[in-house]
PDB file of C-alpha atoms in Angstrom:
ATOM      1  CA  MET A  16      98.604 125.128  88.600  1.00 60.00           C
ATOM      2  CA  GLN A  17      95.703 125.400  91.049  1.00 68.00           C
ATOM      3  CA  SER A  18      94.598 121.887  90.062  1.00 84.00           C
ATOM      4  CA  LEU A  19      97.996 120.568  91.149  1.00 86.00           C
ATOM      5  CA  ILE A  20      97.338 121.795  94.677  1.00 86.00           C
ATOM      6  CA  GLU A  21      93.628 120.996  94.844  1.00 91.00           C
ATOM      7  CA  GLY A  22      94.038 117.540  93.356  1.00 93.00           C
ATOM      8  CA  THR A  23      95.374 115.839  90.262  1.00 95.00           C
ATOM      9  CA  ILE A  24      97.040 112.646  89.034  1.00 96.00           C
ATOM     10  CA  ILE A  25     100.664 112.849  87.893  1.00 97.00           C
ATOM     11  CA  LEU A  26     102.370 110.155  85.831  1.00 98.00           C
ATOM     12  CA  ILE A  27     106.056 109.784  86.675  1.00 98.00           C
ATOM     13  CA  ASP A  28     108.673 107.630  84.935  1.00 98.00           C
ATOM     14  CA  LYS A  29     110.746 106.601  87.943  1.00 98.00           C
ATOM     15  CA  PRO A  30     114.482 106.502  87.196  1.00 98.00           C
ATOM     16  CA  LEU A  31     116.747 103.580  88.083  1.00 98.00           C
ATOM     17  CA  HIS A  32     118.087 103.631  91.674  1.00 96.00           C
ATOM     18  CA  TRP A  33     115.447 106.129  92.841  1.00 97.00           C
ATOM     19  CA  SER A  34     113.082 104.971  95.574  1.00 94.00           C
ATOM     20  CA  SER A  35     109.381 105.726  95.146  1.00 95.00           C
ATOM     21  CA  PHE A  36     109.673 107.887  98.292  1.00 95.00           C
ATOM     22  CA  GLN A  37     112.430 109.970  96.648  1.00 97.00           C
ATOM     23  CA  ALA A  38     110.265 110.573  93.592  1.00 97.00           C
ATOM     24  CA  VAL A  39     107.336 111.742  95.730  1.00 97.00           C
ATOM     25  CA  ASN A  40     109.573 114.004  97.798  1.00 97.00           C
ATOM     26  CA  LYS A  41     111.185 115.558  94.714  1.00 97.00           C
ATOM     27  CA  LEU A  42     107.816 116.864  93.588  1.00 96.00           C
ATOM     28  CA  LYS A  43     106.477 117.582  97.068  1.00 96.00           C
ATOM     29  CA  TRP A  44     109.285 119.899  98.122  1.00 95.00           C
ATOM     30  CA  ALA A  45     109.438 121.633  94.736  1.00 95.00           C
ATOM     31  CA  ILE A  46     105.695 122.372  94.873  1.00 94.00           C
ATOM     32  CA  MET A  47     105.805 123.504  98.515  1.00 94.00           C
ATOM     33  CA  LYS A  48     108.722 125.833  97.788  1.00 93.00           C
ATOM     34  CA  LYS A  49     107.172 127.254  94.604  1.00 91.00           C
ATOM     35  CA  TYR A  50     103.806 128.021  96.211  1.00 90.00           C
ATOM     36  CA  ARG A  51     105.103 128.704  99.727  1.00 92.00           C
ATOM     37  CA  LEU A  52     102.975 125.950 101.226  1.00 93.00           C
ATOM     38  CA  LYS A  53     103.430 124.749 104.790  1.00 94.00           C
ATOM     39  CA  LYS A  54     101.908 121.403 103.925  1.00 93.00           C
ATOM     40  CA  PHE A  55     100.922 119.588 100.756  1.00 94.00           C
ATOM     41  CA  LYS A  56      99.088 116.295 100.309  1.00 95.00           C
ATOM     42  CA  ILE A  57     100.737 113.908  97.845  1.00 96.00           C
ATOM     43  CA  GLY A  58     101.255 110.136  97.684  1.00 96.00           C
ATOM     44  CA  HIS A  59     101.974 107.328  95.251  1.00 96.00           C
ATOM     45  CA  ALA A  60      99.646 104.551  94.112  1.00 96.00           C
ATOM     46  CA  GLY A  61     101.942 101.526  94.224  1.00 92.00           C
ATOM     47  CA  THR A  62     105.650 101.438  94.987  1.00 91.00           C
ATOM     48  CA  LEU A  63     108.488 100.416  92.671  1.00 94.00           C
ATOM     49  CA  ASP A  64     111.785  98.927  93.867  1.00 90.00           C
ATOM     50  CA  PRO A  65     114.868 101.156  93.436  1.00 92.00           C
ATOM     51  CA  LEU A  66     116.200  98.672  90.839  1.00 94.00           C
ATOM     52  CA  ALA A  67     112.994  99.010  88.783  1.00 97.00           C
ATOM     53  CA  THR A  68     112.038 101.838  86.449  1.00 98.00           C
ATOM     54  CA  GLY A  69     108.804 102.995  84.927  1.00 98.00           C
ATOM     55  CA  LEU A  70     105.326 104.150  85.775  1.00 98.00           C
ATOM     56  CA  LEU A  71     104.741 105.585  89.218  1.00 98.00           C
ATOM     57  CA  ILE A  72     101.370 107.277  89.707  1.00 98.00           C
ATOM     58  CA  LEU A  73     101.297 110.218  92.123  1.00 98.00           C
ATOM     59  CA  CYS A  74      98.060 111.665  93.466  1.00 97.00           C
ATOM     60  CA  THR A  75      97.745 115.125  95.006  1.00 96.00           C
ATOM     61  CA  GLY A  76      95.117 116.853  97.117  1.00 95.00           C
ATOM     62  CA  LYS A  77      91.623 115.364  96.932  1.00 95.00           C
ATOM     63  CA  HIS A  78      92.800 112.845  94.319  1.00 96.00           C
ATOM     64  CA  THR A  79      94.726 110.947  97.014  1.00 96.00           C
ATOM     65  CA  LYS A  80      91.350 109.305  97.734  1.00 96.00           C
ATOM     66  CA  GLN A  81      91.779 107.462  94.410  1.00 96.00           C
ATOM     67  CA  ILE A  82      95.008 105.729  95.508  1.00 97.00           C
ATOM     68  CA  PRO A  83      93.347 102.459  96.667  1.00 97.00           C
ATOM     69  CA  GLN A  84      91.384 102.194  93.413  1.00 97.00           C
ATOM     70  CA  ILE A  85      94.497 102.765  91.269  1.00 97.00           C
ATOM     71  CA  GLN A  86      96.513 100.267  93.322  1.00 96.00           C
ATOM     72  CA  ASP A  87      93.869  97.614  92.629  1.00 97.00           C
ATOM     73  CA  ALA A  88      94.262  97.948  88.845  1.00 98.00           C
ATOM     74  CA  PRO A  89      96.152  95.310  86.819  1.00 98.00           C
ATOM     75  CA  LYS A  90      99.693  96.152  85.759  1.00 98.00           C
ATOM     76  CA  ILE A  91     102.051  95.466  82.866  1.00 98.00           C
ATOM     77  CA  TYR A  92     105.797  94.953  83.297  1.00 98.00           C
ATOM     78  CA  THR A  93     108.668  94.201  80.939  1.00 98.00           C
ATOM     79  CA  GLY A  94     112.186  93.110  81.814  1.00 98.00           C
ATOM     80  CA  THR A  95     114.984  90.582  81.585  1.00 98.00           C
ATOM     81  CA  ILE A  96     115.822  87.369  83.420  1.00 98.00           C
ATOM     82  CA  ALA A  97     119.230  85.741  83.967  1.00 98.00           C
ATOM     83  CA  LEU A  98     119.053  81.950  83.823  1.00 98.00           C
ATOM     84  CA  GLY A  99     121.265  79.480  85.655  1.00 98.00           C
ATOM     85  CA  ALA A 100     121.743  81.433  88.888  1.00 98.00           C
ATOM     86  CA  THR A 101     119.750  82.592  91.899  1.00 97.00           C
ATOM     87  CA  THR A 102     120.185  85.374  94.445  1.00 96.00           C
ATOM     88  CA  PRO A 103     118.608  85.699  97.933  1.00 91.00           C
ATOM     89  CA  SER A 104     116.676  88.797  96.851  1.00 91.00           C
ATOM     90  CA  TYR A 105     115.659  87.236  93.491  1.00 95.00           C
ATOM     91  CA  ASP A 106     117.229  90.230  91.716  1.00 95.00           C
ATOM     92  CA  LEU A 107     120.524  92.156  91.504  1.00 96.00           C
ATOM     93  CA  GLU A 108     120.327  93.619  95.014  1.00 91.00           C
ATOM     94  CA  THR A 109     122.228  90.622  96.387  1.00 91.00           C
ATOM     95  CA  GLU A 110     125.053  88.406  95.109  1.00 95.00           C
ATOM     96  CA  ILE A 111     124.559  85.056  93.357  1.00 98.00           C
ATOM     97  CA  ASP A 112     124.184  82.268  95.945  1.00 95.00           C
ATOM     98  CA  ALA A 113     123.779  79.222  93.668  1.00 98.00           C
ATOM     99  CA  THR A 114     124.289  78.224  90.027  1.00 98.00           C
ATOM    100  CA  PHE A 115     122.425  75.679  87.900  1.00 98.00           C
ATOM    101  CA  PRO A 116     122.692  74.033  84.458  1.00 97.00           C
ATOM    102  CA  THR A 117     120.967  75.702  81.505  1.00 97.00           C
ATOM    103  CA  GLU A 118     121.984  73.452  78.586  1.00 96.00           C
ATOM    104  CA  HIS A 119     118.627  71.664  78.667  1.00 96.00           C
ATOM    105  CA  ILE A 120     116.564  74.846  78.298  1.00 96.00           C
ATOM    106  CA  THR A 121     114.973  75.004  74.846  1.00 96.00           C
ATOM    107  CA  PRO A 122     112.325  77.277  73.306  1.00 96.00           C
ATOM    108  CA  GLU A 123     109.904  74.340  73.597  1.00 97.00           C
ATOM    109  CA  LEU A 124     110.557  73.975  77.330  1.00 98.00           C
ATOM    110  CA  ILE A 125     110.208  77.721  77.806  1.00 98.00           C
ATOM    111  CA  GLU A 126     106.799  77.614  76.108  1.00 98.00           C
ATOM    112  CA  GLN A 127     105.652  74.715  78.294  1.00 98.00           C
ATOM    113  CA  VAL A 128     106.705  76.622  81.425  1.00 98.00           C
ATOM    114  CA  ARG A 129     105.156  79.876  80.191  1.00 98.00           C
ATOM    115  CA  GLU A 130     101.774  78.151  79.905  1.00 98.00           C
ATOM    116  CA  GLN A 131     102.051  76.968  83.535  1.00 98.00           C
ATOM    117  CA  PHE A 132     102.267  80.555  84.755  1.00 98.00           C
ATOM    118  CA  VAL A 133      99.186  81.993  83.063  1.00 98.00           C
ATOM    119  CA  GLY A 134      95.984  82.147  85.089  1.00 98.00           C
ATOM    120  CA  ASP A 135      95.251  82.054  88.821  1.00 98.00           C
ATOM    121  CA  LEU A 136      98.319  81.216  90.923  1.00 98.00           C
ATOM    122  CA  ILE A 137      99.378  81.038  94.572  1.00 97.00           C
ATOM    123  CA  GLN A 138     102.594  82.981  95.074  1.00 96.00           C
ATOM    124  CA  ALA A 139     105.029  83.380  97.968  1.00 89.00           C
ATOM    125  CA  PRO A 140     106.383  86.951  98.142  1.00 86.00           C
ATOM    126  CA  PRO A 141     110.195  87.259  98.382  1.00 85.00           C
ATOM    127  CA  LEU A 142     111.853  87.615 101.783  1.00 78.00           C
ATOM    128  CA  PHE A 143     113.418  90.820 100.465  1.00 68.00           C
ATOM    129  CA  SER A 144     110.139  92.757 100.302  1.00 64.00           C
ATOM    130  CA  ALA A 145     108.429  95.659 102.054  1.00 57.00           C
ATOM    131  CA  ILE A 146     105.691  93.439 103.492  1.00 57.00           C
ATOM    132  CA  LYS A 147     105.381  93.903 107.248  1.00 56.00           C
ATOM    133  CA  LYS A 148     105.414  91.080 109.771  1.00 54.00           C
ATOM    134  CA  ASP A 149     105.255  91.782 113.504  1.00 58.00           C
ATOM    135  CA  GLY A 150     105.808  95.461 112.738  1.00 58.00           C
ATOM    136  CA  LYS A 151     109.011  94.958 110.749  1.00 59.00           C
ATOM    137  CA  ARG A 152     109.613  95.020 107.009  1.00 55.00           C
ATOM    138  CA  LEU A 153     110.643  91.607 105.681  1.00 57.00           C
ATOM    139  CA  TYR A 154     113.700  93.078 103.953  1.00 56.00           C
ATOM    140  CA  GLU A 155     114.945  94.344 107.318  1.00 59.00           C
ATOM    141  CA  LEU A 156     114.898  90.785 108.647  1.00 52.00           C
ATOM    142  CA  ALA A 157     116.356  89.341 105.425  1.00 52.00           C
ATOM    143  CA  ARG A 158     119.307  91.750 105.473  1.00 60.00           C
ATOM    144  CA  LYS A 159     120.128  90.571 108.992  1.00 59.00           C
ATOM    145  CA  GLY A 160     120.117  86.983 107.753  1.00 59.00           C
ATOM    146  CA  GLU A 161     116.890  86.165 109.592  1.00 58.00           C
ATOM    147  CA  THR A 162     114.294  83.959 107.907  1.00 61.00           C
ATOM    148  CA  THR A 163     110.577  83.944 108.535  1.00 63.00           C
ATOM    149  CA  GLU A 164     107.461  82.327 107.126  1.00 66.00           C
ATOM    150  CA  VAL A 165     105.935  84.507 104.417  1.00 73.00           C
ATOM    151  CA  PRO A 166     102.191  84.015 103.840  1.00 81.00           C
ATOM    152  CA  LYS A 167     101.364  83.032 100.267  1.00 91.00           C
ATOM    153  CA  ARG A 168      98.851  85.042  98.274  1.00 93.00           C
ATOM    154  CA  ALA A 169      96.492  84.514  95.356  1.00 97.00           C
ATOM    155  CA  ILE A 170      97.440  86.364  92.171  1.00 98.00           C
ATOM    156  CA  THR A 171      96.422  86.284  88.522  1.00 98.00           C
ATOM    157  CA  ILE A 172      98.718  86.357  85.491  1.00 98.00           C
ATOM    158  CA  HIS A 173      96.495  87.567  82.648  1.00 98.00           C
ATOM    159  CA  ALA A 174      99.190  87.218  79.974  1.00 98.00           C
ATOM    160  CA  LEU A 175     102.870  86.266  79.883  1.00 98.00           C
ATOM    161  CA  GLU A 176     105.457  86.449  77.101  1.00 98.00           C
ATOM    162  CA  LEU A 177     108.873  84.785  77.438  1.00 98.00           C
ATOM    163  CA  SER A 178     111.600  85.018  74.771  1.00 97.00           C
ATOM    164  CA  LEU A 179     115.100  83.560  74.766  1.00 95.00           C
ATOM    165  CA  ILE A 180     117.481  86.420  73.883  1.00 95.00           C
ATOM    166  CA  GLY A 181     120.776  84.687  74.664  1.00 87.00           C
ATOM    167  CA  GLU A 182     122.116  81.422  75.963  1.00 87.00           C
ATOM    168  CA  LYS A 183     121.267  82.374  79.515  1.00 96.00           C
ATOM    169  CA  GLU A 184     118.843  85.278  79.234  1.00 98.00           C
ATOM    170  CA  LEU A 185     115.108  85.742  78.754  1.00 98.00           C
ATOM    171  CA  SER A 186     113.068  88.829  78.036  1.00 98.00           C
ATOM    172  CA  PHE A 187     109.511  88.983  79.333  1.00 98.00           C
ATOM    173  CA  LYS A 188     106.277  90.926  79.324  1.00 98.00           C
ATOM    174  CA  VAL A 189     103.670  90.200  81.971  1.00 98.00           C
ATOM    175  CA  HIS A 190     100.130  91.493  82.527  1.00 98.00           C
ATOM    176  CA  CYS A 191      99.249  90.723  86.135  1.00 98.00           C
ATOM    177  CA  SER A 192      96.930  91.442  89.032  1.00 98.00           C
ATOM    178  CA  LYS A 193      97.719  93.601  92.024  1.00 95.00           C
ATOM    179  CA  GLY A 194      99.950  91.996  94.626  1.00 93.00           C
ATOM    180  CA  THR A 195     102.097  90.145  92.091  1.00 96.00           C
ATOM    181  CA  TYR A 196     105.818  90.069  92.852  1.00 94.00           C
ATOM    182  CA  ILE A 197     107.681  89.845  89.563  1.00 97.00           C
ATOM    183  CA  ARG A 198     110.849  88.739  91.385  1.00 96.00           C
ATOM    184  CA  SER A 199     108.976  85.756  92.829  1.00 96.00           C
ATOM    185  CA  LEU A 200     107.467  84.979  89.425  1.00 98.00           C
ATOM    186  CA  VAL A 201     110.973  84.967  87.898  1.00 98.00           C
ATOM    187  CA  HIS A 202     112.313  82.771  90.709  1.00 97.00           C
ATOM    188  CA  ASP A 203     109.473  80.291  90.224  1.00 98.00           C
ATOM    189  CA  ILE A 204     109.981  80.238  86.451  1.00 98.00           C
ATOM    190  CA  GLY A 205     113.639  79.346  87.028  1.00 98.00           C
ATOM    191  CA  LYS A 206     112.592  76.402  89.209  1.00 98.00           C
ATOM    192  CA  ALA A 207     110.023  75.227  86.660  1.00 98.00           C
ATOM    193  CA  LEU A 208     112.745  75.265  83.989  1.00 98.00           C
ATOM    194  CA  GLY A 209     114.783  72.855  86.116  1.00 98.00           C
ATOM    195  CA  SER A 210     117.367  75.555  86.682  1.00 98.00           C
ATOM    196  CA  GLY A 211     117.529  78.851  88.557  1.00 98.00           C
ATOM    197  CA  ALA A 212     116.784  82.448  87.617  1.00 98.00           C
ATOM    198  CA  HIS A 213     116.866  85.991  88.917  1.00 98.00           C
ATOM    199  CA  LEU A 214     115.521  89.324  87.729  1.00 98.00           C
ATOM    200  CA  THR A 215     118.081  91.579  86.003  1.00 98.00           C
ATOM    201  CA  SER A 216     115.853  94.467  84.864  1.00 98.00           C
ATOM    202  CA  LEU A 217     112.261  95.529  85.433  1.00 98.00           C
ATOM    203  CA  ARG A 218     110.116  98.280  83.969  1.00 98.00           C
ATOM    204  CA  ARG A 219     106.466  98.991  84.754  1.00 98.00           C
ATOM    205  CA  THR A 220     104.789 100.215  81.587  1.00 98.00           C
ATOM    206  CA  GLN A 221     101.120 100.360  82.560  1.00 98.00           C
ATOM    207  CA  ILE A 222      98.741 100.562  85.538  1.00 98.00           C
ATOM    208  CA  GLY A 223      95.117 100.176  84.493  1.00 97.00           C
ATOM    209  CA  ALA A 224      94.563 102.705  81.695  1.00 97.00           C
ATOM    210  CA  TYR A 225      97.634 104.783  82.599  1.00 98.00           C
ATOM    211  CA  ALA A 226     100.766 104.243  80.470  1.00 98.00           C
ATOM    212  CA  VAL A 227     104.406 105.211  80.994  1.00 98.00           C
ATOM    213  CA  ALA A 228     104.445 106.728  77.497  1.00 97.00           C
ATOM    214  CA  GLN A 229     102.574 109.719  78.983  1.00 97.00           C
ATOM    215  CA  ALA A 230     104.872 110.006  82.024  1.00 98.00           C
ATOM    216  CA  TYR A 231     107.666 112.437  82.908  1.00 97.00           C
ATOM    217  CA  THR A 232     110.836 111.870  84.886  1.00 97.00           C
ATOM    218  CA  PRO A 233     110.758 113.674  88.267  1.00 97.00           C
ATOM    219  CA  GLU A 234     113.400 116.142  87.039  1.00 96.00           C
ATOM    220  CA  ASP A 235     111.519 116.919  83.815  1.00 96.00           C
ATOM    221  CA  PHE A 236     108.216 117.359  85.622  1.00 96.00           C
ATOM    222  CA  VAL A 237     109.693 119.824  88.113  1.00 95.00           C
ATOM    223  CA  GLN A 238     111.477 121.731  85.339  1.00 94.00           C
ATOM    224  CA  GLN A 239     108.484 121.939  82.996  1.00 91.00           C
ATOM    225  CA  PHE A 240     105.492 122.212  85.284  1.00 87.00           C
ATOM    226  CA  ILE A 241     106.724 123.714  88.531  1.00 87.00           C
ATOM    227  CA  ASN A 242     109.765 125.886  87.856  1.00 84.00           C
ATOM    228  CA  HIS A 243     108.322 127.322  84.629  1.00 73.00           C
ATOM    229  CA  THR A 244     104.606 127.129  85.503  1.00 55.00           C
ATOM    230  CA  PRO A 245     103.170 126.578  81.990  1.00 50.00           C
ATOM    231  CA  HIS A 246      99.536 127.275  81.146  1.00 43.00           C
ATOM    232  CA  GLU A 247      98.770 123.639  80.368  1.00 42.00           C
ATOM    233  CA  THR A 248     100.085 120.413  81.848  1.00 44.00           C
ATOM    234  CA  ASN A 249     100.124 116.857  80.614  1.00 40.00           C
ATOM    235  CA  THR A 250      98.858 115.638  83.962  1.00 45.00           C
ATOM    236  CA  ILE A 251      95.491 113.954  84.341  1.00 42.00           C
ATOM    237  CA  HIS A 252      92.881 115.655  86.475  1.00 35.00           C
TER     238      HIS A 252
END
């Protein structure tokens, strides 16, 4: 496992309710304990919200220099959207704050709206985000009930699929540029439908050429590649 210490790329399938920081620490402390290291360089290339699952790329040792390049890669997400209601956080972290009609939403309208959200867009990140303003995370301000102006940013939606899977639910798949907030995209789609919407599940399936199909949960990775120290690993280095 010398490559693990010197530098490698590890694909992790982040579980629901785990923070990206928890996933990094799970591996970091297991590796430091196993090899009796006083310090160990490891970081992730793009965070995932605790309510999201899926691909989290960890870089160790000299491969941490690749983090900016990996973060710049386009990403693919899948998930579900609840129609007819909004929340302050645009997802399930907060309670519903408003409801809207959905009877007018048809497959034809959904297709018209889908087309509006493919290409180059200007997006406002959600107030409940880790973006810093004046040294504070926006979610810290939002949880105190404070509002602030959030700078909009240019993003690109390379491809978007929307499918009605119930009277008030959509499934989606989106291929997007770095910096895209899926919660904001969902919120904006709800507005464009003449209703409201919030994100109910989110899974990141791909970052650049890296896919979640090749990833391990933090627990499985520690069990297979650290505790048992196999001869070969399924990590990329």
